[in-house]
CSV table of C-alpha atoms in Angstrom, one decimal:
chain,number,residue,atom,x,y,z
P,1,UNK,CA,-62.1,-110.1,-22.4
P,2,UNK,CA,-62.9,-113.8,-22.9
P,3,UNK,CA,-66.4,-115.1,-23.8
P,4,UNK,CA,-69.0,-114.0,-26.3
P,5,UNK,CA,-69.4,-110.4,-27.4
P,6,UNK,CA,-72.5,-108.7,-26.1
P,7,UNK,CA,-75.2,-106.6,-27.7
P,8,UNK,CA,-76.7,-103.8,-25.5
P,9,UNK,CA,-80.0,-102.8,-27.0
P,10,UNK,CA,-80.4,-99.5,-25.1
P,11,UNK,CA,-77.7,-97.0,-24.3
P,12,UNK,CA,-78.3,-93.2,-24.1
P,13,UNK,CA,-74.8,-92.2,-25.2
P,14,UNK,CA,-75.6,-88.9,-26.9
P,15,UNK,CA,-77.9,-87.8,-24.0
P,16,UNK,CA,-74.9,-88.2,-21.7
P,17,UNK,CA,-72.5,-86.4,-24.1
P,18,UNK,CA,-74.8,-83.5,-25.1
P,19,UNK,CA,-77.1,-82.8,-22.1
P,20,UNK,CA,-74.9,-84.2,-19.3
P,21,UNK,CA,-71.7,-82.8,-20.9
P,22,UNK,CA,-69.7,-86.0,-20.4
P,23,UNK,CA,-66.7,-86.8,-22.5
P,24,UNK,CA,-67.3,-90.5,-23.0
P,25,UNK,CA,-63.8,-91.0,-24.5
P,26,UNK,CA,-62.3,-90.4,-21.1
P,27,UNK,CA,-61.9,-93.0,-18.2
P,28,UNK,CA,-64.9,-93.3,-15.9
P,29,UNK,CA,-62.9,-92.1,-12.9
P,30,UNK,CA,-62.2,-88.8,-14.8
P,31,UNK,CA,-65.8,-88.4,-15.7
P,32,UNK,CA,-66.9,-88.9,-12.1
P,33,UNK,CA,-64.2,-86.5,-10.8
P,34,UNK,CA,-65.3,-83.8,-13.3
P,35,UNK,CA,-68.8,-83.9,-11.7
P,36,UNK,CA,-67.8,-84.0,-8.1
P,37,UNK,CA,-69.1,-80.5,-7.4
P,38,UNK,CA,-72.3,-80.8,-9.5
P,39,UNK,CA,-75.7,-81.6,-8.2
P,40,UNK,CA,-77.9,-80.4,-11.1
P,41,UNK,CA,-79.0,-84.0,-12.0
P,42,UNK,CA,-79.4,-87.2,-10.0
P,43,UNK,CA,-76.5,-89.5,-10.9
P,44,UNK,CA,-73.9,-86.8,-11.0
P,45,UNK,CA,-70.5,-88.3,-10.2
P,46,UNK,CA,-72.0,-91.8,-10.3
P,47,UNK,CA,-71.8,-92.6,-14.0
P,48,UNK,CA,-71.1,-96.1,-15.2
P,49,UNK,CA,-70.7,-95.7,-19.0
P,50,UNK,CA,-67.8,-94.6,-21.1
P,51,UNK,CA,-66.2,-96.0,-24.2
P,52,UNK,CA,-63.3,-97.7,-22.3
P,53,UNK,CA,-65.8,-99.4,-20.0
P,54,UNK,CA,-68.1,-100.5,-22.9
P,55,UNK,CA,-65.1,-102.2,-24.4
P,56,UNK,CA,-64.2,-103.9,-21.1
P,57,UNK,CA,-67.8,-105.2,-21.0
P,58,UNK,CA,-67.3,-106.9,-24.4
P,59,UNK,CA,-70.1,-104.9,-25.9
P,60,UNK,CA,-69.4,-105.1,-29.6
P,61,UNK,CA,-72.7,-103.7,-30.8
P,62,UNK,CA,-75.1,-101.3,-29.1
P,63,UNK,CA,-78.5,-99.7,-30.0
P,64,UNK,CA,-77.9,-96.1,-29.1
P,65,UNK,CA,-80.5,-93.4,-28.8
P,66,UNK,CA,-81.4,-89.9,-29.9
P,67,UNK,CA,-83.8,-88.5,-27.4
P,68,UNK,CA,-85.5,-85.1,-26.8
P,69,UNK,CA,-89.0,-84.7,-25.4
P,70,UNK,CA,-91.5,-81.9,-25.9
P,71,UNK,CA,-93.1,-80.3,-22.8
P,72,UNK,CA,-96.5,-81.6,-21.9
P,73,UNK,CA,-98.6,-80.9,-18.8
P,74,UNK,CA,-97.9,-84.3,-17.3
P,75,UNK,CA,-94.3,-84.8,-18.3
P,76,UNK,CA,-92.6,-87.2,-15.9
P,77,UNK,CA,-89.4,-85.2,-15.7
P,78,UNK,CA,-88.2,-81.8,-17.0
P,79,UNK,CA,-84.9,-83.4,-18.1
P,80,UNK,CA,-84.3,-83.4,-21.8
P,81,UNK,CA,-87.6,-81.6,-22.3
P,82,UNK,CA,-88.1,-78.8,-24.8
P,83,UNK,CA,-90.9,-76.3,-25.5
P,84,UNK,CA,-91.4,-77.3,-29.2
P,85,UNK,CA,-90.9,-80.1,-31.6
P,86,UNK,CA,-88.5,-77.9,-33.6
P,87,UNK,CA,-86.3,-77.5,-30.6
P,88,UNK,CA,-86.4,-81.2,-29.8
P,89,UNK,CA,-85.5,-82.0,-33.4
P,90,UNK,CA,-82.5,-79.7,-33.2
P,91,UNK,CA,-81.3,-81.4,-30.1
P,92,UNK,CA,-81.6,-84.9,-31.8
P,93,UNK,CA,-79.6,-83.4,-34.7
P,94,UNK,CA,-76.9,-82.3,-32.3
P,95,UNK,CA,-76.8,-85.8,-30.9
P,96,UNK,CA,-76.5,-87.2,-34.4
P,97,UNK,CA,-73.6,-84.9,-35.1
P,98,UNK,CA,-71.9,-86.2,-31.9
P,99,UNK,CA,-72.3,-89.8,-33.1
P,100,UNK,CA,-70.8,-88.8,-36.5
P,101,UNK,CA,-67.9,-87.2,-34.7
P,102,UNK,CA,-67.3,-90.2,-32.6
P,103,UNK,CA,-67.3,-92.3,-35.8
P,104,UNK,CA,-64.8,-89.9,-37.3
P,105,UNK,CA,-62.3,-90.4,-34.5
P,106,UNK,CA,-62.7,-94.2,-34.5
P,107,UNK,CA,-64.6,-94.7,-31.3
P,108,UNK,CA,-67.8,-96.1,-32.9
P,109,UNK,CA,-69.0,-97.4,-36.3
P,110,UNK,CA,-72.5,-96.5,-37.3
P,111,UNK,CA,-74.3,-99.6,-38.6
P,112,UNK,CA,-77.4,-98.9,-40.8
P,113,UNK,CA,-77.7,-101.8,-43.2
P,114,UNK,CA,-77.5,-105.6,-43.2
P,115,UNK,CA,-74.1,-105.6,-45.1
P,116,UNK,CA,-72.8,-103.1,-42.5
P,117,UNK,CA,-74.0,-105.5,-39.8
P,118,UNK,CA,-72.4,-108.6,-41.3
P,119,UNK,CA,-69.1,-106.9,-41.8
P,120,UNK,CA,-69.0,-105.6,-38.3
P,121,UNK,CA,-70.0,-109.0,-36.8
P,122,UNK,CA,-67.3,-110.7,-38.8
P,123,UNK,CA,-64.7,-108.2,-37.6
P,124,UNK,CA,-65.8,-108.8,-34.0
P,125,UNK,CA,-65.5,-112.5,-34.3
P,126,UNK,CA,-62.0,-112.1,-35.8
P,127,UNK,CA,-60.8,-110.9,-32.4
P,128,UNK,CA,-59.3,-107.7,-33.9
P,129,UNK,CA,-59.7,-104.4,-32.2
P,130,UNK,CA,-62.8,-102.8,-33.5
P,131,UNK,CA,-64.9,-99.6,-33.0
P,132,UNK,CA,-68.1,-100.2,-31.1
P,133,UNK,CA,-70.9,-100.8,-33.6
P,134,UNK,CA,-73.8,-98.5,-33.1
P,135,UNK,CA,-77.4,-98.7,-34.4
P,136,UNK,CA,-79.4,-95.5,-34.1
P,137,UNK,CA,-82.8,-95.5,-32.3
P,138,UNK,CA,-85.2,-92.7,-31.4
P,139,UNK,CA,-86.6,-92.9,-27.9
P,140,UNK,CA,-89.9,-91.0,-27.9
P,141,UNK,CA,-91.0,-89.5,-31.3
P,142,UNK,CA,-91.9,-86.0,-30.2
P,143,UNK,CA,-88.9,-84.6,-32.0
P,144,UNK,CA,-90.3,-85.6,-35.3
P,145,UNK,CA,-91.9,-82.3,-36.4
P,146,UNK,CA,-93.5,-84.1,-39.4
P,147,UNK,CA,-93.3,-87.5,-41.0
P,148,UNK,CA,-90.9,-86.0,-43.5
P,149,UNK,CA,-88.5,-85.6,-40.6
P,150,UNK,CA,-88.8,-89.4,-40.0
P,151,UNK,CA,-87.8,-89.9,-43.6
P,152,UNK,CA,-84.8,-87.5,-43.1
P,153,UNK,CA,-83.7,-89.3,-40.0
P,154,UNK,CA,-84.0,-92.7,-41.7
P,155,UNK,CA,-81.8,-91.4,-44.5
P,156,UNK,CA,-79.2,-90.4,-41.7
P,157,UNK,CA,-79.3,-94.0,-40.4
P,158,UNK,CA,-82.1,-94.1,-37.9
P,159,UNK,CA,-83.3,-97.7,-37.8
P,160,UNK,CA,-85.6,-98.1,-34.7
P,161,UNK,CA,-88.2,-95.9,-33.1
P,162,UNK,CA,-90.0,-96.0,-29.8
P,163,UNK,CA,-93.0,-93.7,-30.3
P,164,UNK,CA,-93.4,-92.9,-26.6
P,165,UNK,CA,-91.3,-92.1,-23.5
P,166,UNK,CA,-92.5,-90.9,-20.1
P,167,UNK,CA,-95.7,-88.9,-19.9
P,168,UNK,CA,-97.9,-87.6,-22.7
P,169,UNK,CA,-96.7,-87.5,-26.2
P,170,UNK,CA,-97.5,-86.2,-29.7
P,171,UNK,CA,-97.7,-89.6,-31.2
P,172,UNK,CA,-98.5,-91.9,-28.3
P,173,UNK,CA,-98.8,-91.5,-24.5
P,174,UNK,CA,-96.1,-93.1,-22.5
P,175,UNK,CA,-95.2,-94.5,-19.1
P,176,UNK,CA,-97.5,-93.2,-16.4
P,177,UNK,CA,-100.3,-92.5,-18.8
P,178,UNK,CA,-103.2,-94.4,-20.4
P,179,UNK,CA,-104.7,-94.4,-23.8
P,180,UNK,CA,-103.9,-95.4,-27.4
P,181,UNK,CA,-102.0,-93.9,-30.3
P,182,UNK,CA,-103.1,-90.5,-31.5
P,183,UNK,CA,-104.1,-90.1,-35.2
P,184,UNK,CA,-100.5,-88.8,-36.0
P,185,UNK,CA,-99.2,-91.8,-34.1
P,186,UNK,CA,-101.0,-94.2,-36.3
P,187,UNK,CA,-99.6,-92.4,-39.4
P,188,UNK,CA,-96.2,-92.7,-37.8
P,189,UNK,CA,-96.6,-96.5,-37.5
P,190,UNK,CA,-97.6,-96.7,-41.2
P,191,UNK,CA,-94.6,-94.6,-42.3
P,192,UNK,CA,-92.2,-96.7,-40.2
P,193,UNK,CA,-93.7,-99.8,-41.8
P,194,UNK,CA,-93.1,-98.3,-45.2
P,195,UNK,CA,-89.5,-97.5,-44.4
P,196,UNK,CA,-88.9,-101.0,-42.9
P,197,UNK,CA,-87.9,-99.8,-39.4
P,198,UNK,CA,-87.9,-101.6,-36.1
P,199,UNK,CA,-90.7,-100.7,-33.7
P,200,UNK,CA,-89.6,-100.4,-30.0
P,201,UNK,CA,-92.6,-101.0,-27.8
P,202,UNK,CA,-90.8,-99.8,-24.7
P,203,UNK,CA,-92.7,-97.1,-22.7
P,204,UNK,CA,-96.0,-97.7,-24.5
P,205,UNK,CA,-99.1,-97.7,-22.5
P,206,UNK,CA,-101.0,-101.0,-22.3
P,207,UNK,CA,-103.5,-99.7,-24.8
P,208,UNK,CA,-100.9,-98.5,-27.2
P,209,UNK,CA,-98.9,-101.7,-26.9
P,210,UNK,CA,-101.8,-103.8,-28.1
P,211,UNK,CA,-102.7,-101.3,-30.8
P,212,UNK,CA,-99.1,-101.3,-32.1
P,213,UNK,CA,-99.0,-105.1,-32.4
P,214,UNK,CA,-102.3,-105.0,-34.3
P,215,UNK,CA,-101.2,-102.2,-36.7
P,216,UNK,CA,-97.5,-102.8,-37.2
P,217,UNK,CA,-96.3,-105.6,-39.5
P,218,UNK,CA,-92.6,-105.1,-39.3
P,219,UNK,CA,-90.0,-106.3,-36.8
P,220,UNK,CA,-90.5,-105.5,-33.1
P,221,UNK,CA,-88.5,-105.5,-29.9
P,222,UNK,CA,-88.8,-104.2,-26.4
P,223,UNK,CA,-85.3,-102.7,-26.0
P,224,UNK,CA,-85.3,-102.2,-22.2
P,225,UNK,CA,-88.1,-103.9,-20.3
P,226,UNK,CA,-88.6,-106.1,-17.3
P,227,UNK,CA,-91.5,-108.3,-16.0
P,228,UNK,CA,-94.6,-106.9,-14.3
P,229,UNK,CA,-95.1,-110.3,-12.5
P,230,UNK,CA,-91.9,-109.6,-10.5
P,231,UNK,CA,-92.0,-105.8,-10.3
P,232,UNK,CA,-95.6,-104.6,-10.5
P,233,UNK,CA,-95.8,-101.4,-12.5
P,234,UNK,CA,-97.3,-100.3,-15.8
P,235,UNK,CA,-93.7,-99.7,-17.0
P,236,UNK,CA,-93.1,-103.4,-17.0
P,237,UNK,CA,-94.4,-106.1,-19.3
P,238,UNK,CA,-97.3,-108.2,-18.2
P,239,UNK,CA,-97.2,-111.9,-18.9
P,240,UNK,CA,-99.8,-111.7,-21.7
P,241,UNK,CA,-97.7,-108.9,-23.4
P,242,UNK,CA,-94.6,-111.1,-23.1
P,243,UNK,CA,-96.5,-114.0,-24.8
P,244,UNK,CA,-97.6,-111.7,-27.6
P,245,UNK,CA,-94.0,-110.5,-28.2
P,246,UNK,CA,-92.9,-114.1,-28.3
P,247,UNK,CA,-95.5,-114.8,-31.0
P,248,UNK,CA,-94.0,-111.9,-33.0
P,249,UNK,CA,-90.5,-113.4,-32.5
P,250,UNK,CA,-89.5,-110.2,-30.6
P,251,UNK,CA,-86.6,-109.9,-28.1
P,252,UNK,CA,-86.9,-108.2,-24.7
P,253,UNK,CA,-83.8,-106.4,-23.3
P,254,UNK,CA,-83.3,-106.6,-19.6
P,255,UNK,CA,-82.9,-103.2,-18.0
P,256,UNK,CA,-80.7,-102.5,-14.9
P,257,UNK,CA,-82.6,-99.6,-13.4
P,258,UNK,CA,-83.2,-100.5,-9.8
P,259,UNK,CA,-86.9,-99.5,-9.7
P,260,UNK,CA,-87.5,-101.9,-12.6
P,261,UNK,CA,-85.8,-104.8,-11.0
P,262,UNK,CA,-87.5,-105.0,-7.5
P,263,UNK,CA,-90.8,-103.8,-6.1
P,264,UNK,CA,-91.4,-100.9,-3.7
P,265,UNK,CA,-88.5,-98.8,-4.9
P,266,UNK,CA,-88.7,-95.2,-3.9
P,267,UNK,CA,-86.6,-92.9,-6.1
P,268,UNK,CA,-84.2,-90.8,-4.1
P,269,UNK,CA,-84.7,-92.9,-1.0
P,270,UNK,CA,-84.2,-96.6,-1.7
P,271,UNK,CA,-80.6,-97.7,-2.2
P,272,UNK,CA,-79.2,-100.8,-3.8
P,273,UNK,CA,-77.2,-101.5,-0.7
P,274,UNK,CA,-80.2,-101.4,1.6
P,275,UNK,CA,-82.2,-103.7,-0.6
P,276,UNK,CA,-79.2,-105.9,-1.5
P,277,UNK,CA,-79.9,-105.4,-5.1
P,278,UNK,CA,-77.5,-107.5,-7.3
P,279,UNK,CA,-77.4,-108.6,-10.9
P,280,UNK,CA,-79.0,-111.9,-9.9
P,281,UNK,CA,-82.3,-110.0,-9.7
P,282,UNK,CA,-82.0,-109.2,-13.4
P,283,UNK,CA,-81.5,-112.9,-14.0
P,284,UNK,CA,-84.8,-113.5,-12.3
P,285,UNK,CA,-86.5,-111.4,-15.0
P,286,UNK,CA,-84.6,-113.2,-17.7
P,287,UNK,CA,-85.6,-116.6,-16.3
P,288,UNK,CA,-89.3,-115.5,-16.1
P,289,UNK,CA,-89.4,-114.7,-19.8
P,290,UNK,CA,-87.6,-117.9,-20.6
P,291,UNK,CA,-90.1,-119.9,-18.6
P,292,UNK,CA,-93.0,-118.3,-20.4
P,293,UNK,CA,-91.3,-118.9,-23.8
P,294,UNK,CA,-90.1,-122.4,-23.0
P,295,UNK,CA,-86.7,-121.4,-24.4
P,296,UNK,CA,-84.1,-118.6,-24.4
P,297,UNK,CA,-84.9,-117.1,-27.8
P,298,UNK,CA,-86.5,-113.9,-26.6
P,299,UNK,CA,-84.1,-112.4,-24.0
P,300,UNK,CA,-81.2,-110.0,-24.3
P,301,UNK,CA,-79.5,-107.0,-22.6
P,302,UNK,CA,-81.0,-103.5,-22.8
P,303,UNK,CA,-79.1,-102.1,-19.8
P,304,UNK,CA,-80.3,-98.5,-19.9
P,305,UNK,CA,-77.3,-97.7,-17.7
P,306,UNK,CA,-76.8,-93.9,-17.2
P,307,UNK,CA,-80.2,-93.4,-18.7
P,308,UNK,CA,-80.8,-90.4,-16.4
P,309,UNK,CA,-79.5,-92.2,-13.3
P,310,UNK,CA,-76.2,-93.6,-12.0
P,311,UNK,CA,-74.9,-96.0,-9.4
P,312,UNK,CA,-77.4,-94.8,-6.9
P,313,UNK,CA,-80.1,-96.7,-8.8
P,314,UNK,CA,-78.2,-99.8,-10.2
P,315,UNK,CA,-77.3,-103.2,-8.7
P,316,UNK,CA,-74.7,-102.7,-6.1
P,317,UNK,CA,-72.4,-105.2,-7.9
P,318,UNK,CA,-72.3,-102.9,-11.0
P,319,UNK,CA,-69.4,-100.6,-10.6
P,320,UNK,CA,-69.4,-99.8,-14.3
P,321,UNK,CA,-71.0,-101.1,-17.4
P,322,UNK,CA,-68.1,-103.5,-17.7
P,323,UNK,CA,-69.8,-105.7,-15.1
P,324,UNK,CA,-72.5,-106.7,-17.5
P,325,UNK,CA,-70.0,-109.2,-19.0
P,326,UNK,CA,-70.9,-111.4,-16.1
P,327,UNK,CA,-74.4,-112.2,-17.5
P,328,UNK,CA,-73.4,-115.2,-19.6
P,329,UNK,CA,-71.8,-116.8,-16.5
P,330,UNK,CA,-74.8,-115.9,-14.4
P,331,UNK,CA,-77.1,-117.6,-16.9
P,332,UNK,CA,-75.0,-120.7,-16.9
P,333,UNK,CA,-75.0,-120.7,-13.1
P,334,UNK,CA,-78.8,-120.6,-13.1
P,335,UNK,CA,-78.8,-123.8,-15.2
P,336,UNK,CA,-78.6,-122.3,-18.7
P,337,UNK,CA,-76.7,-124.0,-21.5
P,338,UNK,CA,-73.9,-122.5,-23.6
P,339,UNK,CA,-76.5,-121.9,-26.3
P,340,UNK,CA,-78.7,-120.1,-23.8
P,341,UNK,CA,-75.8,-117.8,-22.8
P,342,UNK,CA,-75.1,-117.0,-26.5
P,343,UNK,CA,-78.7,-116.3,-27.2
P,344,UNK,CA,-78.8,-113.8,-24.5
P,345,UNK,CA,-75.4,-112.3,-25.3
P,346,UNK,CA,-76.1,-111.5,-28.9
P,347,UNK,CA,-77.8,-114.2,-31.0
P,348,UNK,CA,-81.4,-113.1,-30.3
P,349,UNK,CA,-81.0,-109.4,-31.0
P,350,UNK,CA,-78.9,-110.3,-34.1
P,351,UNK,CA,-81.9,-112.3,-35.4
P,352,UNK,CA,-84.2,-109.2,-35.2
P,353,UNK,CA,-81.5,-106.9,-36.6
P,354,UNK,CA,-81.0,-109.2,-39.6
P,355,UNK,CA,-84.7,-108.8,-40.4
P,356,UNK,CA,-84.8,-105.1,-39.6
P,357,UNK,CA,-81.6,-103.8,-41.4
P,358,UNK,CA,-82.3,-104.1,-45.1
């Protein structure tokens, strides 16, 4: 591939490997074929992500998740949902073991410190073949049985935490809910601050979002978020939230889930083809943030591809994740400079990572 390397700030790789039983070392055609007779999950046979396609995309560094929810009365989805925090913790440990195995065979390189990061970036810029750099993030904190478990996860290399996901949560309510952090959630923020972690505000309710910005002093990002002004929904960021994140020098990763890109999307019914959904719609969200900021210093990629969905819910010009390599060109075509394209590709998230990885 030619052009700058990319950072993708949100990929659910271990979820796909452990819960969806996908061998991400294999070509995407093989993964799809292996699922041709399955219908247990939306997106079966329509995956877009595997290691060969990530490399074709030019993604040299990715923030990759551990995720396991605990069952609550209003959970958005039963997928990846468990009856107790202990079970959820065990699942995140299985996911961590998979990441370690992928590192053992040379597919990825876990990055957990600033020296790790700088060595990996230097290797990427040298043009030599390289494992995919991976930074561990926890999406939804329900699996943390106690705050000691956060300390244990940090010792394993966990560097970012999003306290909430969909529905209610032990530490904070998430998408589809209202309300602020619970008392354990405020303790979680304090412990994350002590450990020097990155706070991911993705999926927080509006109340929790503002509370987090007040309580948390460390680095912040919104790993996979789009703009409420263009796609009205609580899941998206309102303009005042975007301004607040800009004031904190945060970066917002553009997500490629169809219902987050255009309004009036009905899951299971709306199709990308019928709505002519293409990557240019994602550039609309990128441009909206840049217009608010007056610059390109707060945008990046947080694709969320194969995050519980597949091609049935992605732009129709995304055959695989390799197609995200078009973003720098799309930004230039929209009138962006070479510097704007580089900021989006990797410079902005690198800036936060250099603060967050000590």
